[in-house]
Amino acid sequence: PVRHGLGQFDAAQEGCHTLIKPRASCATTISSILAAEKAAAQIAAIADIDRVKVEVYERAKVGMGTGEHHWHPDSRETADHSIPYVVAASLIDKRLTPASFGDSRRLSDELRGLLPKVDVVTNDEFSAAYERVPVEHRTRVTAVLKNGRQVIGYAGGDEGDLSQPKSDAQIEEKFLALTRGSLGDERAQEALAALWQLDTMADVAVVPTLVAFA
């Protein structure tokens, strides 16, 4: 096997693999986002959180959870490459969306107050799962509330993995979530319908006009 980007697979089949992220963030942060969203569904108020532990595989820890700059992102681009940020934003917003990286969220007192409570650590079991074939991207987010209760969200493997094939419905959901705000619902739906026919389209020159910002 060879390592290519985000996973290991047979070199002879390299051209047959496509990885589609379920959220608009750096791929190495995706499992942290999905785990944090599961934890968030069990938390009534962010003010109840005392601390947050994020267990990840080693590559994720080194690349996206090491260094003070990951706790002080100064742009959308640095925020979506920060495990502390995406976990904190997911806990607050319940589901990470493009708006979770906007200035109103990134600079909010609520977000800035939660970030220092987030700790990112390596889990050896998760690191081993990442090195296997097929690759598994495992993360566990444990939020300890001020009353002592622990709330846990887990992602990876059979619990929702970045490497898992995505259904047409999941792909459509992501496309519409990322385009409705700029194109409007009607144009986004029109563009989606056309793109599903891309392989049989007589003239692909129509595509740019379908997705051009007004």
PDB file of C-alpha atoms in Angstrom:
ATOM      1  CA  PRO A   1       0.000   0.000   0.000  1.00  0.00           C
ATOM      2  CA  VAL A   2       0.988   3.647  -0.408  1.00  0.00           C
ATOM      3  CA  ARG A   3       0.070   6.710   1.555  1.00  0.00           C
ATOM      4  CA  HIS A   4      -1.650   9.273  -0.581  1.00  0.00           C
ATOM      5  CA  GLY A   5      -3.095  12.367   1.025  1.00  0.00           C
ATOM      6  CA  LEU A   6      -5.431  11.052   3.706  1.00  0.00           C
ATOM      7  CA  GLY A   7      -5.261   7.294   3.577  1.00  0.00           C
ATOM      8  CA  GLN A   8      -3.603   4.084   2.502  1.00  0.00           C
ATOM      9  CA  PHE A   9      -4.809   1.949  -0.363  1.00  0.00           C
ATOM     10  CA  ASP A  10      -3.540  -0.225  -3.184  1.00  0.00           C
ATOM     11  CA  ALA A  11      -1.475   1.820  -5.629  1.00  0.00           C
ATOM     12  CA  ALA A  12      -3.067   0.062  -8.600  1.00  0.00           C
ATOM     13  CA  GLN A  13      -6.455   1.414  -7.555  1.00  0.00           C
ATOM     14  CA  GLU A  14      -5.301   4.910  -6.681  1.00  0.00           C
ATOM     15  CA  GLY A  15      -7.299   6.529  -9.460  1.00  0.00           C
ATOM     16  CA  CYS A  16     -10.522   4.838  -8.302  1.00  0.00           C
ATOM     17  CA  HIS A  17     -10.738   6.505  -4.896  1.00  0.00           C
ATOM     18  CA  THR A  18     -12.562   9.713  -4.063  1.00  0.00           C
ATOM     19  CA  LEU A  19     -12.852  11.183  -0.584  1.00  0.00           C
ATOM     20  CA  ILE A  20     -15.776  13.527   0.076  1.00  0.00           C
ATOM     21  CA  LYS A  21     -15.731  15.456   3.332  1.00  0.00           C
ATOM     22  CA  PRO A  22     -19.085  15.698   5.168  1.00  0.00           C
ATOM     23  CA  ARG A  23     -18.196  19.149   6.553  1.00  0.00           C
ATOM     24  CA  ALA A  24     -16.460  22.181   5.024  1.00  0.00           C
ATOM     25  CA  SER A  25     -13.229  21.939   6.996  1.00  0.00           C
ATOM     26  CA  CYS A  26      -9.751  20.459   6.731  1.00  0.00           C
ATOM     27  CA  ALA A  27     -10.056  16.686   6.359  1.00  0.00           C
ATOM     28  CA  THR A  28      -7.888  15.977   9.406  1.00  0.00           C
ATOM     29  CA  THR A  29     -10.415  17.854  11.587  1.00  0.00           C
ATOM     30  CA  ILE A  30     -13.513  16.017  10.325  1.00  0.00           C
ATOM     31  CA  SER A  31     -13.617  13.235  12.920  1.00  0.00           C
ATOM     32  CA  SER A  32     -13.224  15.825  15.684  1.00  0.00           C
ATOM     33  CA  ILE A  33     -16.155  17.785  14.266  1.00  0.00           C
ATOM     34  CA  LEU A  34     -18.415  14.733  14.030  1.00  0.00           C
ATOM     35  CA  ALA A  35     -17.532  13.615  17.561  1.00  0.00           C
ATOM     36  CA  ALA A  36     -18.071  17.120  18.960  1.00  0.00           C
ATOM     37  CA  GLU A  37     -21.468  17.401  17.268  1.00  0.00           C
ATOM     38  CA  LYS A  38     -22.558  14.172  18.976  1.00  0.00           C
ATOM     39  CA  ALA A  39     -21.437  15.536  22.335  1.00  0.00           C
ATOM     40  CA  ALA A  40     -23.098  18.885  21.649  1.00  0.00           C
ATOM     41  CA  ALA A  41     -26.506  17.229  21.247  1.00  0.00           C
ATOM     42  CA  GLN A  42     -26.291  16.224  24.914  1.00  0.00           C
ATOM     43  CA  ILE A  43     -25.281  19.630  26.331  1.00  0.00           C
ATOM     44  CA  ALA A  44     -27.949  22.156  27.248  1.00  0.00           C
ATOM     45  CA  ALA A  45     -25.701  25.193  27.775  1.00  0.00           C
ATOM     46  CA  ILE A  46     -22.090  25.953  26.862  1.00  0.00           C
ATOM     47  CA  ALA A  47     -21.692  27.698  30.208  1.00  0.00           C
ATOM     48  CA  ASP A  48     -22.099  24.287  31.856  1.00  0.00           C
ATOM     49  CA  ILE A  49     -18.810  23.020  30.353  1.00  0.00           C
ATOM     50  CA  ASP A  50     -15.824  22.906  32.676  1.00  0.00           C
ATOM     51  CA  ARG A  51     -13.308  21.291  30.300  1.00  0.00           C
ATOM     52  CA  VAL A  52     -13.116  19.316  27.062  1.00  0.00           C
ATOM     53  CA  LYS A  53     -10.766  16.450  26.202  1.00  0.00           C
ATOM     54  CA  VAL A  54     -10.279  15.576  22.532  1.00  0.00           C
ATOM     55  CA  GLU A  55      -8.595  12.226  21.845  1.00  0.00           C
ATOM     56  CA  VAL A  56      -7.270  11.897  18.286  1.00  0.00           C
ATOM     57  CA  TYR A  57      -4.812   9.897  16.185  1.00  0.00           C
ATOM     58  CA  GLU A  58      -1.232  11.117  16.198  1.00  0.00           C
ATOM     59  CA  ARG A  59      -1.222  12.777  12.781  1.00  0.00           C
ATOM     60  CA  ALA A  60      -4.241  14.858  13.739  1.00  0.00           C
ATOM     61  CA  LYS A  61      -2.668  15.862  17.059  1.00  0.00           C
ATOM     62  CA  VAL A  62       0.628  16.888  15.449  1.00  0.00           C
ATOM     63  CA  GLY A  63      -0.876  18.735  12.505  1.00  0.00           C
ATOM     64  CA  MET A  64      -4.019  20.333  13.943  1.00  0.00           C
ATOM     65  CA  GLY A  65      -3.724  20.212  17.728  1.00  0.00           C
ATOM     66  CA  THR A  66      -0.161  21.178  18.610  1.00  0.00           C
ATOM     67  CA  GLY A  67       1.010  24.774  19.027  1.00  0.00           C
ATOM     68  CA  GLU A  68      -0.622  27.772  20.657  1.00  0.00           C
ATOM     69  CA  HIS A  69      -1.716  29.185  17.280  1.00  0.00           C
ATOM     70  CA  HIS A  70      -4.381  26.467  17.095  1.00  0.00           C
ATOM     71  CA  TRP A  71      -6.024  28.025  20.150  1.00  0.00           C
ATOM     72  CA  HIS A  72      -5.796  31.526  18.641  1.00  0.00           C
ATOM     73  CA  PRO A  73      -6.889  31.278  14.978  1.00  0.00           C
ATOM     74  CA  ASP A  74      -6.890  34.663  13.264  1.00  0.00           C
ATOM     75  CA  SER A  75      -8.707  33.778  10.037  1.00  0.00           C
ATOM     76  CA  ARG A  76     -11.138  31.320   8.520  1.00  0.00           C
ATOM     77  CA  GLU A  77      -8.226  29.394   7.017  1.00  0.00           C
ATOM     78  CA  THR A  78      -6.416  28.960  10.330  1.00  0.00           C
ATOM     79  CA  ALA A  79      -9.679  28.134  12.135  1.00  0.00           C
ATOM     80  CA  ASP A  80     -10.540  25.230   9.842  1.00  0.00           C
ATOM     81  CA  HIS A  81      -7.072  23.772  10.435  1.00  0.00           C
ATOM     82  CA  SER A  82      -7.496  23.856  14.217  1.00  0.00           C
ATOM     83  CA  ILE A  83      -8.972  20.954  16.172  1.00  0.00           C
ATOM     84  CA  PRO A  84      -9.572  23.130  19.276  1.00  0.00           C
ATOM     85  CA  TYR A  85     -11.492  25.630  17.154  1.00  0.00           C
ATOM     86  CA  VAL A  86     -13.695  23.178  15.256  1.00  0.00           C
ATOM     87  CA  VAL A  87     -14.523  21.302  18.456  1.00  0.00           C
ATOM     88  CA  ALA A  88     -15.448  24.494  20.296  1.00  0.00           C
ATOM     89  CA  ALA A  89     -17.490  25.802  17.360  1.00  0.00           C
ATOM     90  CA  SER A  90     -19.262  22.460  16.944  1.00  0.00           C
ATOM     91  CA  LEU A  91     -20.166  22.349  20.624  1.00  0.00           C
ATOM     92  CA  ILE A  92     -21.650  25.845  20.390  1.00  0.00           C
ATOM     93  CA  ASP A  93     -23.396  25.613  17.012  1.00  0.00           C
ATOM     94  CA  LYS A  94     -24.413  21.929  17.396  1.00  0.00           C
ATOM     95  CA  ARG A  95     -23.569  21.399  13.708  1.00  0.00           C
ATOM     96  CA  LEU A  96     -20.558  22.950  11.996  1.00  0.00           C
ATOM     97  CA  THR A  97     -21.474  25.077   8.965  1.00  0.00           C
ATOM     98  CA  PRO A  98     -19.639  27.749   6.952  1.00  0.00           C
ATOM     99  CA  ALA A  99     -21.155  30.309   9.354  1.00  0.00           C
ATOM    100  CA  SER A 100     -19.182  28.648  12.161  1.00  0.00           C
ATOM    101  CA  PHE A 101     -16.050  30.194  10.641  1.00  0.00           C
ATOM    102  CA  GLY A 102     -17.463  33.686  10.200  1.00  0.00           C
ATOM    103  CA  ASP A 103     -16.184  36.637  12.205  1.00  0.00           C
ATOM    104  CA  SER A 104     -19.314  36.715  14.355  1.00  0.00           C
ATOM    105  CA  ARG A 105     -18.571  33.219  15.631  1.00  0.00           C
ATOM    106  CA  ARG A 106     -14.757  33.249  15.474  1.00  0.00           C
ATOM    107  CA  LEU A 107     -14.491  36.480  17.470  1.00  0.00           C
ATOM    108  CA  SER A 108     -17.387  35.809  19.832  1.00  0.00           C
ATOM    109  CA  ASP A 109     -16.843  35.849  23.582  1.00  0.00           C
ATOM    110  CA  GLU A 110     -18.557  32.474  23.843  1.00  0.00           C
ATOM    111  CA  LEU A 111     -16.098  30.839  21.431  1.00  0.00           C
ATOM    112  CA  ARG A 112     -13.056  32.572  22.873  1.00  0.00           C
ATOM    113  CA  GLY A 113     -14.118  31.578  26.361  1.00  0.00           C
ATOM    114  CA  LEU A 114     -14.466  27.905  25.425  1.00  0.00           C
ATOM    115  CA  LEU A 115     -11.210  27.502  23.483  1.00  0.00           C
ATOM    116  CA  PRO A 116      -8.870  27.500  26.534  1.00  0.00           C
ATOM    117  CA  LYS A 117     -10.933  24.658  28.028  1.00  0.00           C
ATOM    118  CA  VAL A 118     -10.155  22.351  25.085  1.00  0.00           C
ATOM    119  CA  ASP A 119      -7.265  19.887  25.434  1.00  0.00           C
ATOM    120  CA  VAL A 120      -6.103  17.731  22.496  1.00  0.00           C
ATOM    121  CA  VAL A 121      -4.287  14.472  23.225  1.00  0.00           C
ATOM    122  CA  THR A 122      -3.054  11.462  21.251  1.00  0.00           C
ATOM    123  CA  ASN A 123      -4.833   8.146  21.683  1.00  0.00           C
ATOM    124  CA  ASP A 124      -2.546   5.232  20.743  1.00  0.00           C
ATOM    125  CA  GLU A 125      -5.459   2.995  19.785  1.00  0.00           C
ATOM    126  CA  PHE A 126      -6.761   5.656  17.396  1.00  0.00           C
ATOM    127  CA  SER A 127      -3.265   6.105  15.936  1.00  0.00           C
ATOM    128  CA  ALA A 128      -3.057   2.368  15.240  1.00  0.00           C
ATOM    129  CA  ALA A 129      -6.466   2.438  13.548  1.00  0.00           C
ATOM    130  CA  TYR A 130      -5.276   5.285  11.331  1.00  0.00           C
ATOM    131  CA  GLU A 131      -2.258   3.247  10.218  1.00  0.00           C
ATOM    132  CA  ARG A 132      -4.347   0.222   9.217  1.00  0.00           C
ATOM    133  CA  VAL A 133      -5.899  -0.430   5.814  1.00  0.00           C
ATOM    134  CA  PRO A 134      -8.591   0.688   5.359  1.00  0.00           C
ATOM    135  CA  VAL A 135      -7.758   3.860   7.257  1.00  0.00           C
ATOM    136  CA  GLU A 136      -9.978   4.818  10.183  1.00  0.00           C
ATOM    137  CA  HIS A 137     -10.191   8.385  11.512  1.00  0.00           C
ATOM    138  CA  ARG A 138     -11.190   8.029  15.158  1.00  0.00           C
ATOM    139  CA  THR A 139     -11.867  10.786  17.693  1.00  0.00           C
ATOM    140  CA  ARG A 140     -13.496  10.896  21.118  1.00  0.00           C
ATOM    141  CA  VAL A 141     -14.658  14.195  22.594  1.00  0.00           C
ATOM    142  CA  THR A 142     -15.351  14.183  26.329  1.00  0.00           C
ATOM    143  CA  ALA A 143     -16.936  17.276  27.822  1.00  0.00           C
ATOM    144  CA  VAL A 144     -16.818  17.416  31.610  1.00  0.00           C
ATOM    145  CA  LEU A 145     -19.605  19.593  32.941  1.00  0.00           C
ATOM    146  CA  LYS A 146     -19.386  21.731  36.048  1.00  0.00           C
ATOM    147  CA  ASN A 147     -21.678  19.322  37.903  1.00  0.00           C
ATOM    148  CA  GLY A 148     -19.185  16.508  37.240  1.00  0.00           C
ATOM    149  CA  ARG A 149     -21.209  14.761  34.516  1.00  0.00           C
ATOM    150  CA  GLN A 150     -19.248  13.554  31.476  1.00  0.00           C
ATOM    151  CA  VAL A 151     -20.706  13.882  28.000  1.00  0.00           C
ATOM    152  CA  ILE A 152     -19.023  11.821  25.284  1.00  0.00           C
ATOM    153  CA  GLY A 153     -19.174  11.988  21.503  1.00  0.00           C
ATOM    154  CA  TYR A 154     -17.363   9.436  19.353  1.00  0.00           C
ATOM    155  CA  ALA A 155     -16.661   9.251  15.618  1.00  0.00           C
ATOM    156  CA  GLY A 156     -14.680   6.882  13.421  1.00  0.00           C
ATOM    157  CA  GLY A 157     -14.927   3.409  11.998  1.00  0.00           C
ATOM    158  CA  ASP A 158     -18.521   2.206  12.001  1.00  0.00           C
ATOM    159  CA  GLU A 159     -19.580   5.306  13.964  1.00  0.00           C
ATOM    160  CA  GLY A 160     -19.180   7.564  10.937  1.00  0.00           C
ATOM    161  CA  ASP A 161     -15.788   7.768   9.254  1.00  0.00           C
ATOM    162  CA  LEU A 162     -14.277  10.193   6.780  1.00  0.00           C
ATOM    163  CA  SER A 163     -13.308   7.245   4.556  1.00  0.00           C
ATOM    164  CA  GLN A 164     -16.816   5.787   4.332  1.00  0.00           C
ATOM    165  CA  PRO A 165     -18.614   6.094   0.975  1.00  0.00           C
ATOM    166  CA  LYS A 166     -21.166   8.888   0.894  1.00  0.00           C
ATOM    167  CA  SER A 167     -24.707   8.442  -0.390  1.00  0.00           C
ATOM    168  CA  ASP A 168     -26.201  10.663  -3.078  1.00  0.00           C
ATOM    169  CA  ALA A 169     -28.368  12.231  -0.379  1.00  0.00           C
ATOM    170  CA  GLN A 170     -25.316  13.118   1.735  1.00  0.00           C
ATOM    171  CA  ILE A 171     -23.565  14.645  -1.265  1.00  0.00           C
ATOM    172  CA  GLU A 172     -26.654  16.690  -2.142  1.00  0.00           C
ATOM    173  CA  GLU A 173     -26.995  17.845   1.464  1.00  0.00           C
ATOM    174  CA  LYS A 174     -23.424  19.134   1.512  1.00  0.00           C
ATOM    175  CA  PHE A 175     -23.709  20.836  -1.883  1.00  0.00           C
ATOM    176  CA  LEU A 176     -26.904  22.669  -0.966  1.00  0.00           C
ATOM    177  CA  ALA A 177     -25.585  23.675   2.462  1.00  0.00           C
ATOM    178  CA  LEU A 178     -22.561  25.297   0.810  1.00  0.00           C
ATOM    179  CA  THR A 179     -24.367  26.989  -2.079  1.00  0.00           C
ATOM    180  CA  ARG A 180     -27.795  28.132  -0.892  1.00  0.00           C
ATOM    181  CA  GLY A 181     -26.371  31.146   0.906  1.00  0.00           C
ATOM    182  CA  SER A 182     -24.666  32.456  -2.244  1.00  0.00           C
ATOM    183  CA  LEU A 183     -26.922  31.196  -5.038  1.00  0.00           C
ATOM    184  CA  GLY A 184     -30.317  31.051  -3.366  1.00  0.00           C
ATOM    185  CA  ASP A 185     -32.362  27.872  -3.101  1.00  0.00           C
ATOM    186  CA  GLU A 186     -33.727  27.836  -6.668  1.00  0.00           C
ATOM    187  CA  ARG A 187     -30.369  28.348  -8.396  1.00  0.00           C
ATOM    188  CA  ALA A 188     -28.639  25.910  -6.057  1.00  0.00           C
ATOM    189  CA  GLN A 189     -31.202  23.233  -6.907  1.00  0.00           C
ATOM    190  CA  GLU A 190     -30.834  23.995 -10.628  1.00  0.00           C
ATOM    191  CA  ALA A 191     -27.053  23.720 -10.440  1.00  0.00           C
ATOM    192  CA  LEU A 192     -27.275  20.471  -8.485  1.00  0.00           C
ATOM    193  CA  ALA A 193     -29.620  18.898 -11.038  1.00  0.00           C
ATOM    194  CA  ALA A 194     -27.282  19.867 -13.878  1.00  0.00           C
ATOM    195  CA  LEU A 195     -24.137  18.634 -12.140  1.00  0.00           C
ATOM    196  CA  TRP A 196     -25.660  15.198 -11.609  1.00  0.00           C
ATOM    197  CA  GLN A 197     -25.806  15.021 -15.430  1.00  0.00           C
ATOM    198  CA  LEU A 198     -22.231  16.207 -15.960  1.00  0.00           C
ATOM    199  CA  ASP A 199     -21.048  12.951 -17.514  1.00  0.00           C
ATOM    200  CA  THR A 200     -23.714  13.139 -20.246  1.00  0.00           C
ATOM    201  CA  MET A 201     -23.846  16.911 -20.665  1.00  0.00           C
ATOM    202  CA  ALA A 202     -23.405  18.020 -24.289  1.00  0.00           C
ATOM    203  CA  ASP A 203     -21.738  21.316 -23.364  1.00  0.00           C
ATOM    204  CA  VAL A 204     -20.136  21.786 -19.945  1.00  0.00           C
ATOM    205  CA  ALA A 205     -19.691  25.505 -20.667  1.00  0.00           C
ATOM    206  CA  VAL A 206     -23.091  26.054 -19.027  1.00  0.00           C
ATOM    207  CA  VAL A 207     -21.737  25.011 -15.622  1.00  0.00           C
ATOM    208  CA  PRO A 208     -19.918  28.275 -14.744  1.00  0.00           C
ATOM    209  CA  THR A 209     -23.084  30.304 -15.371  1.00  0.00           C
ATOM    210  CA  LEU A 210     -25.043  28.024 -13.062  1.00  0.00           C
ATOM    211  CA  VAL A 211     -22.716  28.562 -10.109  1.00  0.00           C
ATOM    212  CA  ALA A 212     -21.636  32.171 -10.718  1.00  0.00           C
ATOM    213  CA  PHE A 213     -22.349  34.535  -7.837  1.00  0.00           C
ATOM    214  CA  ALA A 214     -24.975  37.152  -8.594  1.00  0.00           C
TER     215      ALA A 214
END
